[in-house]
mmCIF file of C-alpha atoms in Angstrom:
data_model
loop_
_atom_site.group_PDB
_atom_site.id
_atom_site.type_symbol
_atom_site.label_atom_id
_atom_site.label_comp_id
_atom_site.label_asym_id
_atom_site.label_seq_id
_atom_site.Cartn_x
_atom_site.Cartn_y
_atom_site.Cartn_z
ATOM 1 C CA UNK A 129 -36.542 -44.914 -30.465
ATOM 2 C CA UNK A 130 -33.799 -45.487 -28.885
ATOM 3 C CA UNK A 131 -30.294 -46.456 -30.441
ATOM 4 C CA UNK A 132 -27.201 -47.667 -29.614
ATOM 5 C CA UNK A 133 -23.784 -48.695 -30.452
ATOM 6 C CA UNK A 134 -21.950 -51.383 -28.468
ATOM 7 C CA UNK A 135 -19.215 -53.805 -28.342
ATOM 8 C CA UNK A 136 -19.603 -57.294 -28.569
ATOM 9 C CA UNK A 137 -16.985 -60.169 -28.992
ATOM 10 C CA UNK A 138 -14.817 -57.243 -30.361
ATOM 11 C CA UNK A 139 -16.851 -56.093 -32.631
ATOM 12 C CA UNK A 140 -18.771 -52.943 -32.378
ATOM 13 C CA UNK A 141 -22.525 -53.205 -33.300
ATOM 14 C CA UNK A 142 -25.636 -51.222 -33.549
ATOM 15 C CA UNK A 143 -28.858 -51.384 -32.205
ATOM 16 C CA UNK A 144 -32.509 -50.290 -30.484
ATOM 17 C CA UNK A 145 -32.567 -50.395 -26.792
ATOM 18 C CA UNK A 146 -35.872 -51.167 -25.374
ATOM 19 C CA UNK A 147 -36.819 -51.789 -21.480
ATOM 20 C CA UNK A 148 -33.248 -53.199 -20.774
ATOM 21 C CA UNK A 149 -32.906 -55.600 -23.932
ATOM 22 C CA UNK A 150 -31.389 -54.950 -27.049
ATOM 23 C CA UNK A 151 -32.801 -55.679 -30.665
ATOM 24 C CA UNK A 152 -30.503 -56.465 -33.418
ATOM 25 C CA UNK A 153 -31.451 -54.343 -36.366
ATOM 26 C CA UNK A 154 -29.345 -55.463 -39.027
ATOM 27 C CA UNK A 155 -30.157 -59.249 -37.977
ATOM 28 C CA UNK A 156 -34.218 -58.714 -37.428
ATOM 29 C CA UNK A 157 -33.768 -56.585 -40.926
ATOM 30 C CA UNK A 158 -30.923 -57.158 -43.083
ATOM 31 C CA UNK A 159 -32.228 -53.708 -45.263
ATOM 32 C CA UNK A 160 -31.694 -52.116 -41.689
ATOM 33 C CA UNK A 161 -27.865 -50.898 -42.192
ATOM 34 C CA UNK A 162 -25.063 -52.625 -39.559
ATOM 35 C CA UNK A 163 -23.660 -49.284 -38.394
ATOM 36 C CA UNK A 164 -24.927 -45.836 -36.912
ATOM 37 C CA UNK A 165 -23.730 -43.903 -39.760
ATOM 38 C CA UNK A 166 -25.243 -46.103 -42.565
ATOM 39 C CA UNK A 167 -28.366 -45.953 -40.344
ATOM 40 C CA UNK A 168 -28.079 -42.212 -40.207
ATOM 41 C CA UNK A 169 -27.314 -41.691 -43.842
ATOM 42 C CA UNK A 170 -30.157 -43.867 -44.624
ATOM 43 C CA UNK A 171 -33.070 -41.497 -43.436
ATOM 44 C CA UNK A 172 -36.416 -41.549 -43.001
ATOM 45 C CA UNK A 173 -36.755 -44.535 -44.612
ATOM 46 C CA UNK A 174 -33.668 -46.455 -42.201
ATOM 47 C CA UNK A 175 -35.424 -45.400 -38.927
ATOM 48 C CA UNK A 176 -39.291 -46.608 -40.348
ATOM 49 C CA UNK A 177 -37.640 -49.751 -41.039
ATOM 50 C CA UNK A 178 -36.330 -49.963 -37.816
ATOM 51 C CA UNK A 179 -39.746 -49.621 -36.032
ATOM 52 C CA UNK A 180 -41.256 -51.913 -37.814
ATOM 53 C CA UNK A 181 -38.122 -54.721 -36.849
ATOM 54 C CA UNK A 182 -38.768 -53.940 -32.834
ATOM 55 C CA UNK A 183 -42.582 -54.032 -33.178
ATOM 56 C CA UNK A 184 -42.474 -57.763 -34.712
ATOM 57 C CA UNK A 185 -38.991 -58.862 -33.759
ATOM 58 C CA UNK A 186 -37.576 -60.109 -30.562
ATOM 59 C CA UNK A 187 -34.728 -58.611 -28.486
ATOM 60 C CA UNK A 188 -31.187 -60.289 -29.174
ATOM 61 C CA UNK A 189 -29.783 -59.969 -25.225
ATOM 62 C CA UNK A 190 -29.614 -57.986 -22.574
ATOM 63 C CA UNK A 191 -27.892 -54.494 -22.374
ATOM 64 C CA UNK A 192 -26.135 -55.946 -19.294
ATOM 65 C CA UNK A 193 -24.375 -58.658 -21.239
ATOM 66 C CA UNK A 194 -22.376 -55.859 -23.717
ATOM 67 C CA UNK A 195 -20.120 -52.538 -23.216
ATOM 68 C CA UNK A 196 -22.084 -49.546 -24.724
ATOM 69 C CA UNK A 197 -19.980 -47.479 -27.126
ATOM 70 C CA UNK A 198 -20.325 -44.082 -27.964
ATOM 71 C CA UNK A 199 -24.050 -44.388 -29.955
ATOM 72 C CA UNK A 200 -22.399 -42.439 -32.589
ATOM 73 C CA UNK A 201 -18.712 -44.324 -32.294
ATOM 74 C CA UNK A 202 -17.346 -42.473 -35.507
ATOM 75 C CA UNK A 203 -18.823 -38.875 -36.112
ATOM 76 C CA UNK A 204 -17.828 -36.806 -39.431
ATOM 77 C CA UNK A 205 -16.713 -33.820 -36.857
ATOM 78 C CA UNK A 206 -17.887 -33.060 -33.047
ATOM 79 C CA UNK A 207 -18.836 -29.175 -32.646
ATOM 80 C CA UNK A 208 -19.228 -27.496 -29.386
ATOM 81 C CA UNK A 209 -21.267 -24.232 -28.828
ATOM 82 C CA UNK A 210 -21.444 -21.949 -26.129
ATOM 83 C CA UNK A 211 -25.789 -21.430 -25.998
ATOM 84 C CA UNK A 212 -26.079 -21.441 -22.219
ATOM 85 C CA UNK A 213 -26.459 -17.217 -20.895
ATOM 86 C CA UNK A 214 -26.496 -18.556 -16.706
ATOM 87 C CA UNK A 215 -22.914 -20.275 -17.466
ATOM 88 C CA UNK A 216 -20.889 -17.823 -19.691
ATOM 89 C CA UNK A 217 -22.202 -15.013 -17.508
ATOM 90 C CA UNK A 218 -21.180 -16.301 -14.285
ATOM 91 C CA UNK A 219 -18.112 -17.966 -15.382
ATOM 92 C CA UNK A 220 -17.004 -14.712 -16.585
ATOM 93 C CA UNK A 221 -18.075 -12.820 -13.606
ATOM 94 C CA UNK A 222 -15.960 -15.480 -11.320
ATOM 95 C CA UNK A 223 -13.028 -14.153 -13.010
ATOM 96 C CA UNK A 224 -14.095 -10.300 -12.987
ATOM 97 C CA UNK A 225 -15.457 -9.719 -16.433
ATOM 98 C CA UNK A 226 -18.750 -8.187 -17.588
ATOM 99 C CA UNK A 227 -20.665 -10.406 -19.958
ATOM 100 C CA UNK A 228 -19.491 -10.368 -23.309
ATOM 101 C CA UNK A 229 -22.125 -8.703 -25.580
ATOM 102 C CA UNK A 230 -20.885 -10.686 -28.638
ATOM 103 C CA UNK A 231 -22.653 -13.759 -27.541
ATOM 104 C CA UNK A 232 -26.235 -12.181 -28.021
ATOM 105 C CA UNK A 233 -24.868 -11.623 -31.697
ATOM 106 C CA UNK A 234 -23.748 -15.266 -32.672
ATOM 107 C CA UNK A 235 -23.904 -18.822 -31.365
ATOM 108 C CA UNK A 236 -20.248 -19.460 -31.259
ATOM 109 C CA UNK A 237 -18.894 -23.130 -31.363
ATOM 110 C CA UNK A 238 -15.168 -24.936 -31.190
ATOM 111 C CA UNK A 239 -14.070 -28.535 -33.080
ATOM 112 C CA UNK A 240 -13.224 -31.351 -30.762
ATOM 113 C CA UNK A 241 -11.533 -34.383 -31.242
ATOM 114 C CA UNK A 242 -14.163 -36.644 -33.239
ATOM 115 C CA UNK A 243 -11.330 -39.384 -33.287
ATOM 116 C CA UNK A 244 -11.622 -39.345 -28.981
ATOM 117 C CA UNK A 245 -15.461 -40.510 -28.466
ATOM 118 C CA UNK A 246 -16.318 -42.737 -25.486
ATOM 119 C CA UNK A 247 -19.179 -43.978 -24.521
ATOM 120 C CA UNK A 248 -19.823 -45.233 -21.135
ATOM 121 C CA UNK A 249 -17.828 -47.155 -18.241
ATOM 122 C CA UNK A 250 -13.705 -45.695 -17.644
ATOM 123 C CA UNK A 251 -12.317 -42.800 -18.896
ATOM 124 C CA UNK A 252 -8.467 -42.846 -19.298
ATOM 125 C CA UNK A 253 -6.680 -39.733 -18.734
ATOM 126 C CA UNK A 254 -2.897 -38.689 -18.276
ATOM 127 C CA UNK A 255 -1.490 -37.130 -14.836
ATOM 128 C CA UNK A 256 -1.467 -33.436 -16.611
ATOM 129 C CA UNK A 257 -5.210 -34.318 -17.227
ATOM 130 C CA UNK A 258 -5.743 -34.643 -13.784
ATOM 131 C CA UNK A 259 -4.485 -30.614 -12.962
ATOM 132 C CA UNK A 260 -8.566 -29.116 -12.518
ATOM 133 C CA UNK A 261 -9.771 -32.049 -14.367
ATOM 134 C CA UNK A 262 -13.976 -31.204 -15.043
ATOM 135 C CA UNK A 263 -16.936 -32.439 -16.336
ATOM 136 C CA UNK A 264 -19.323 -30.343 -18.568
ATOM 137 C CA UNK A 265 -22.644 -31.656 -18.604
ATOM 138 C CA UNK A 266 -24.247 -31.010 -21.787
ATOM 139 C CA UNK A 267 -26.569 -32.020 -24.635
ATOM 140 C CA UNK A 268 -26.140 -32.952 -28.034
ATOM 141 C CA UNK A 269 -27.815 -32.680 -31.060
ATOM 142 C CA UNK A 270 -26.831 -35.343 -33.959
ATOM 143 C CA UNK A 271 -27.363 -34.426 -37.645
ATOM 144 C CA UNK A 272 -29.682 -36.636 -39.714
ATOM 145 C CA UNK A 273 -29.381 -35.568 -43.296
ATOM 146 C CA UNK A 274 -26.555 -33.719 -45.632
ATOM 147 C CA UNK A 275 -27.105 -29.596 -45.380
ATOM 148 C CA UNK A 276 -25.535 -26.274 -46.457
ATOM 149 C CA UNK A 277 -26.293 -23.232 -45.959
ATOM 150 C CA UNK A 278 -29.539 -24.005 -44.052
ATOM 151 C CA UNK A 279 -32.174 -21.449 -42.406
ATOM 152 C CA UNK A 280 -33.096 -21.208 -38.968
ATOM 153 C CA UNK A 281 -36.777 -21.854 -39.685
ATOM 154 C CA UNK A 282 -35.746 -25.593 -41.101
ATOM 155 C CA UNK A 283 -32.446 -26.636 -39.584
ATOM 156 C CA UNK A 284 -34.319 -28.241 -36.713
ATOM 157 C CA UNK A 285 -35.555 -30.725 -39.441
ATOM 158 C CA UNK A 286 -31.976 -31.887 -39.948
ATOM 159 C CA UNK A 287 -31.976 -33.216 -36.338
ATOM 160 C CA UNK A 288 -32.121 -37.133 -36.229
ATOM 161 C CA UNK A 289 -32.258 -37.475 -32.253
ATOM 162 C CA UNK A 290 -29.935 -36.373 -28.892
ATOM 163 C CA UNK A 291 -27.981 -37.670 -26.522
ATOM 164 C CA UNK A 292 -25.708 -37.017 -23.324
ATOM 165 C CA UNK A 293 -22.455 -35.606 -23.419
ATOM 166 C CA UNK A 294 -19.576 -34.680 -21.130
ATOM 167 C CA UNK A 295 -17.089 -32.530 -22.570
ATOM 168 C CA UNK A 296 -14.309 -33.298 -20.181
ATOM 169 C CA UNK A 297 -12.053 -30.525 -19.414
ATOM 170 C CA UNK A 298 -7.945 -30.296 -18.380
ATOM 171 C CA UNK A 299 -8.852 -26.675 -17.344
ATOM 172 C CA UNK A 300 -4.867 -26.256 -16.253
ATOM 173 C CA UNK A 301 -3.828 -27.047 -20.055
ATOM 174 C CA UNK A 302 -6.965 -25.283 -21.267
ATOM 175 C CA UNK A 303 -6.133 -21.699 -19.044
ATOM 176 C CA UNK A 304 -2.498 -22.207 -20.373
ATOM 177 C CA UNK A 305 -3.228 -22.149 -23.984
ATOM 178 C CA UNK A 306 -6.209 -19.626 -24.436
ATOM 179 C CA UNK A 307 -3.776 -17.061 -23.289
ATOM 180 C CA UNK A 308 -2.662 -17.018 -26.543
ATOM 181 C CA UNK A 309 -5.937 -16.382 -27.708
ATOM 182 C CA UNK A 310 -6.300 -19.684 -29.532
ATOM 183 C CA UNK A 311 -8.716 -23.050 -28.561
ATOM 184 C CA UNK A 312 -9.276 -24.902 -26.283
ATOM 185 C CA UNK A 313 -7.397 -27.639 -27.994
ATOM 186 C CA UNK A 314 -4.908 -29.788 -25.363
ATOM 187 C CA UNK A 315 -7.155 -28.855 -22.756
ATOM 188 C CA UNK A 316 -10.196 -30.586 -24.418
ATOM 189 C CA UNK A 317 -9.124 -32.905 -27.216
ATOM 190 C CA UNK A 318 -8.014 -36.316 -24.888
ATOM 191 C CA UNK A 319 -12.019 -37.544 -25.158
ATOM 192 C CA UNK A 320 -15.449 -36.356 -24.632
ATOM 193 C CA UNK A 321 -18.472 -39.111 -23.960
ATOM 194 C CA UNK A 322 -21.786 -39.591 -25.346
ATOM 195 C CA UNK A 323 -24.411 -41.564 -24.909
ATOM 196 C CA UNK A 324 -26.225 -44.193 -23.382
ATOM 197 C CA UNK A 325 -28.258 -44.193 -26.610
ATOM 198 C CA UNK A 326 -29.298 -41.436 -29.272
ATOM 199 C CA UNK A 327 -33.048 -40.817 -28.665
ATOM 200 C CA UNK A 328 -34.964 -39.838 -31.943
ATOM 201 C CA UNK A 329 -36.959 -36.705 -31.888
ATOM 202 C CA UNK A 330 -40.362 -38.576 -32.191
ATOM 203 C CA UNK A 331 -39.967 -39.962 -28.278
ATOM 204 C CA UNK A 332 -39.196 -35.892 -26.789
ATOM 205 C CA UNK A 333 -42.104 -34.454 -29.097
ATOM 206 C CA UNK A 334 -44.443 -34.061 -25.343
ATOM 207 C CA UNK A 335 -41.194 -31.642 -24.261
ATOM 208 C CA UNK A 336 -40.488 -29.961 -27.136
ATOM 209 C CA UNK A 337 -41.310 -25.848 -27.228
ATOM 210 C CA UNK A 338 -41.833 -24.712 -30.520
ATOM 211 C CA UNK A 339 -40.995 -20.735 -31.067
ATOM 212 C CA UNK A 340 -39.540 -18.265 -33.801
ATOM 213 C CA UNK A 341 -36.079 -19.384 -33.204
ATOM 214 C CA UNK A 342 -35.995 -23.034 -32.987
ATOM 215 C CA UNK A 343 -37.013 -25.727 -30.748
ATOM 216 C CA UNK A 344 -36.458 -25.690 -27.198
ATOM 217 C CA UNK A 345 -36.718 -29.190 -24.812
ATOM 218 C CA UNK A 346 -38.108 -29.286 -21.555
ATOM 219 C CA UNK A 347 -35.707 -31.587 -19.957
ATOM 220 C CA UNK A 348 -33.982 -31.628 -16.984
ATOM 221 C CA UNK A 349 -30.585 -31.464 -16.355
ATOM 222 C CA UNK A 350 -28.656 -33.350 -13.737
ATOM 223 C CA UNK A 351 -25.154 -33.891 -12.875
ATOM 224 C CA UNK A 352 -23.638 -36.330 -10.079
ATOM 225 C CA UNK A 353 -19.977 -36.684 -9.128
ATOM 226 C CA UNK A 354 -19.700 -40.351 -6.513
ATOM 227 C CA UNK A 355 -23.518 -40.125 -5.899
ATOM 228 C CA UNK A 356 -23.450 -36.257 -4.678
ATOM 229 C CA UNK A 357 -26.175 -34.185 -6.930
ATOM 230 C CA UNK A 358 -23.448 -30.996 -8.107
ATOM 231 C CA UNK A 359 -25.673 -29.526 -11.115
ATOM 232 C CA UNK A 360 -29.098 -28.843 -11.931
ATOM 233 C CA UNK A 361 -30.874 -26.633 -15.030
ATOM 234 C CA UNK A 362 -33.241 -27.100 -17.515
ATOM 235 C CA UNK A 363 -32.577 -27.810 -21.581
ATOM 236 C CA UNK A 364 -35.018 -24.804 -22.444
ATOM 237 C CA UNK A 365 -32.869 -22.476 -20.719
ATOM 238 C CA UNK A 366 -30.689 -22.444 -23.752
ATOM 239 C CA UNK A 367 -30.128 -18.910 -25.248
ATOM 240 C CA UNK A 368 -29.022 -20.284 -28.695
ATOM 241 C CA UNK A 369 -31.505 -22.948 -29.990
ATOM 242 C CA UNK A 370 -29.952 -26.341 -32.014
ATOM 243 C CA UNK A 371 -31.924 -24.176 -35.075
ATOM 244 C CA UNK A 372 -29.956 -21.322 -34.763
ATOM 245 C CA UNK A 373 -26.511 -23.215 -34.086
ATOM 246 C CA UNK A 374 -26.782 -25.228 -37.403
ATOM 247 C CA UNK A 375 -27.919 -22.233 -39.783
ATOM 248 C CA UNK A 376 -24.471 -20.738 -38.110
ATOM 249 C CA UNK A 377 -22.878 -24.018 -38.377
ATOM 250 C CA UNK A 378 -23.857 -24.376 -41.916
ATOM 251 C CA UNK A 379 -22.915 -21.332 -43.232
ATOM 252 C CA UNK A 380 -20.725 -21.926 -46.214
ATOM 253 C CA UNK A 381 -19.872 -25.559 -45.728
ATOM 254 C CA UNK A 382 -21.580 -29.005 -45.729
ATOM 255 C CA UNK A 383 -22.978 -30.728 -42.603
ATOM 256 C CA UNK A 384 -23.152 -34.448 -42.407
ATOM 257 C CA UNK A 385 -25.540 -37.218 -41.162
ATOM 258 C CA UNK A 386 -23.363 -37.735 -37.929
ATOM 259 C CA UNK A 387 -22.099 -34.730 -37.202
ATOM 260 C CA UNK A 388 -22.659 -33.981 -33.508
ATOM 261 C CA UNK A 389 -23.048 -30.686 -32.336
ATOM 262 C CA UNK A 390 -23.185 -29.971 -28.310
ATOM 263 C CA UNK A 391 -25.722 -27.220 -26.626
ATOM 264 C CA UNK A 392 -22.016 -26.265 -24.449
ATOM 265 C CA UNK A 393 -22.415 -26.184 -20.634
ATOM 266 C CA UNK A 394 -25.560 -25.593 -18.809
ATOM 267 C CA UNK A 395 -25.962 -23.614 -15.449
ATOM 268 C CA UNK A 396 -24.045 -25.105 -12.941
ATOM 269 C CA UNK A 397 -22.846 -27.544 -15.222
ATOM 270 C CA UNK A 398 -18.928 -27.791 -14.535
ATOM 271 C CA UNK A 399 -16.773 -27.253 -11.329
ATOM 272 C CA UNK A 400 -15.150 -24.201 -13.077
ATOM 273 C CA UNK A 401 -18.494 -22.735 -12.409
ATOM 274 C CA UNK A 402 -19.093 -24.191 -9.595
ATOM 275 C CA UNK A 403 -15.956 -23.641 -7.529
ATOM 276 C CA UNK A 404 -16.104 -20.133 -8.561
ATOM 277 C CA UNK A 405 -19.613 -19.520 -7.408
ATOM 278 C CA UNK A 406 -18.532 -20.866 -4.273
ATOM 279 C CA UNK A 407 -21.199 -23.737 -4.645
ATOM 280 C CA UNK A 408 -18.077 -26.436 -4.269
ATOM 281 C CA UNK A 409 -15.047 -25.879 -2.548
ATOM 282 C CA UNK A 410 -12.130 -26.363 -5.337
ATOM 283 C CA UNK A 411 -13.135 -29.492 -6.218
ATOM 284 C CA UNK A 412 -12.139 -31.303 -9.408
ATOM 285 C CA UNK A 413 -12.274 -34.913 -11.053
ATOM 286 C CA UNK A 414 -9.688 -37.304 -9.595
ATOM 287 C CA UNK A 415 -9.070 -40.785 -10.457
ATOM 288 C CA UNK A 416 -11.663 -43.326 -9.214
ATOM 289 C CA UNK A 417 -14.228 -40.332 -9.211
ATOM 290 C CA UNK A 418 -17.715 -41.835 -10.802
ATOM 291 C CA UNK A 419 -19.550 -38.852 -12.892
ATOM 292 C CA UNK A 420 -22.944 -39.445 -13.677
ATOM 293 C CA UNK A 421 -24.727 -36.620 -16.270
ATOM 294 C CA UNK A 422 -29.051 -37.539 -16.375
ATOM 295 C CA UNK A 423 -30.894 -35.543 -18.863
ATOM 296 C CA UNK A 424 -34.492 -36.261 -18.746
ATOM 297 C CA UNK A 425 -35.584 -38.679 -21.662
ATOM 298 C CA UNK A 426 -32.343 -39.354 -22.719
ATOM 299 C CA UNK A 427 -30.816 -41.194 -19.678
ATOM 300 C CA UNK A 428 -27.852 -41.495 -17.892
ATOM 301 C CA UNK A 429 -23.924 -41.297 -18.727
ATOM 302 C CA UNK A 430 -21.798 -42.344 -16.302
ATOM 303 C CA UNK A 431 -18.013 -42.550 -16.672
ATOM 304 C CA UNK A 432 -14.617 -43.760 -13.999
ATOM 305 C CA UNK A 433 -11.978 -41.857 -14.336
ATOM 306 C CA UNK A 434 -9.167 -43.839 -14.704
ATOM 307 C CA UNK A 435 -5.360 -43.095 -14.711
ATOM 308 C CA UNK A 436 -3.872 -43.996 -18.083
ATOM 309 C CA UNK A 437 -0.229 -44.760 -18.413
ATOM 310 C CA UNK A 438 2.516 -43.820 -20.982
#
């Protein structure tokens, strides 16, 4: 299935998104919960529910009459880990440093700004946003049910569904502040985006790769900057699974049905990479630039940048 926030007549509402048209849960259903995080919180139980409203209901409008929001508009806390090898190897070696052997030893993740969640359409940034602005083309996993301390061999159970995201980068204000050895903050923390929907696990099960350390997907990555293929690699290819990222996510503290946690960058994924690699000539987002991240079976996300006044 797949769900979605949006915004209609001001208000921001949640639904299934089916061949173009969108089904109003709450209103087929009224036991169906009126928000994502309800929904979430809800289980099992919320998402059977909402099968059984799109099998006998009818779809409410058309997903070109509304603005779809982030599908999860208010997460608990947005991590983002680092599980890609092709990307922090080469990024590394574009600025002269051998491979760091702490990342075979733990999947490392950051906090972003769970308050600065888009979902499709413009994204506003500030002129110092604009110094080596980039796109990160990524995938997310979003937590399903309430966890501590959880093993490898069942954290993938605590998976509701994925989506899209771009974790949009300042990299001027990002280079300037990790030379203190601390973040990224400034240089990440203006917005990421998710979306077009969250696709439950049930609809990728003819991808999925089962093994020892998780669950791997068999989807392919794409990323487009004004129509001009930039990116390419594979979901699978990550070196970290989700599983492994939530046992180390979980360790000592309480996850929530919400939370989102990113896969970090694939290969090729972001003109830092790129640029360096020679594959693009020092090219960065500007204003007016249309990114478009595609991730098999979960869609496309595409953003405008925009130029944002203060």
């Amino acid at each position: 299935m797949k769900l979605i926030s949006y915004k209609q007549n001001g208000s921001i509402k949640f639904g299934a998104f089916e061949e173009g048209m969108i089904y109003d849960l709450h209103a087929l259903d009224a036991n169906i919960a009126d928000n994502m995080l309800e929904f979430l919180q809800g289980g099992e139980e919320q998402l059977q529910l909402a099968i059984s409203a799109v099998v006998s209901g009818n779809p409410t409008l058309s997903a070109k009459d509304v603005e779809l929001n982030s599908p999860v508009p208010n997460p608990p806390s947005v991590r983002d880990a680092y599980a890609f090898r092709q990307h922090v190897a080469t990024a590394r070696r574009n600025r002269g440093l051998e491979m760091i052997p702490e990342f075979d030893e733990i999947p490392i993740f950051y906090f972003t700004n769970h308050h600065a969640v888009f979902g499709e359409g413009d994204f506003p940034v500030l002129s110092r946003h604009t110094e080596k602005l980039d796109f990160e083309l990524e995938c997310a996993a979003v937590i399903g049910k309430m966890g501590r301390n959880i093993s490898g061999s069942d954290a993938d159970d605590y998976i509701a569904g994925f989506m899209i995201m771009n974790d949009l980068s300042a990299r001027a204000l990002q280079m300037q502040e990790m030379k203190l050895n601390l973040g990224p903050a400034k240089g990440k923390d203006f917005g990421s985006t998710f979306g077009p929907w969250l696709v439950t696990k049930d609809e990728l099960e003819p991808f999925k790769q089962s093994s020892t350390e998780g669950d791997r997907y068999d989807l392919k990555m794409k990323a487009f900057v004004n129509d001009i293929q930039v990116s390419g690699d594979t979901l699978s290819n990550m070196t970290w699974t989700f599983a492994q990222i939530i046992e180390r996510v979980s360790y000592g503290v309480d996850i929530f049905p919400g939370d989102i946690i990113g896969s970090g960058t694939c290969g090729t994924g972001c003109f830092l990479e790129l640029n360096g690699s020679k594959i693009t000539d020092n090219q960065w987002l500007n204003p007016g630039d249309i990114v478009s991240l595609e991730i098999d079976g979960l869609g496309m996300l595409t953003n405008k940048i925009v130029l944002d006044t203060i």
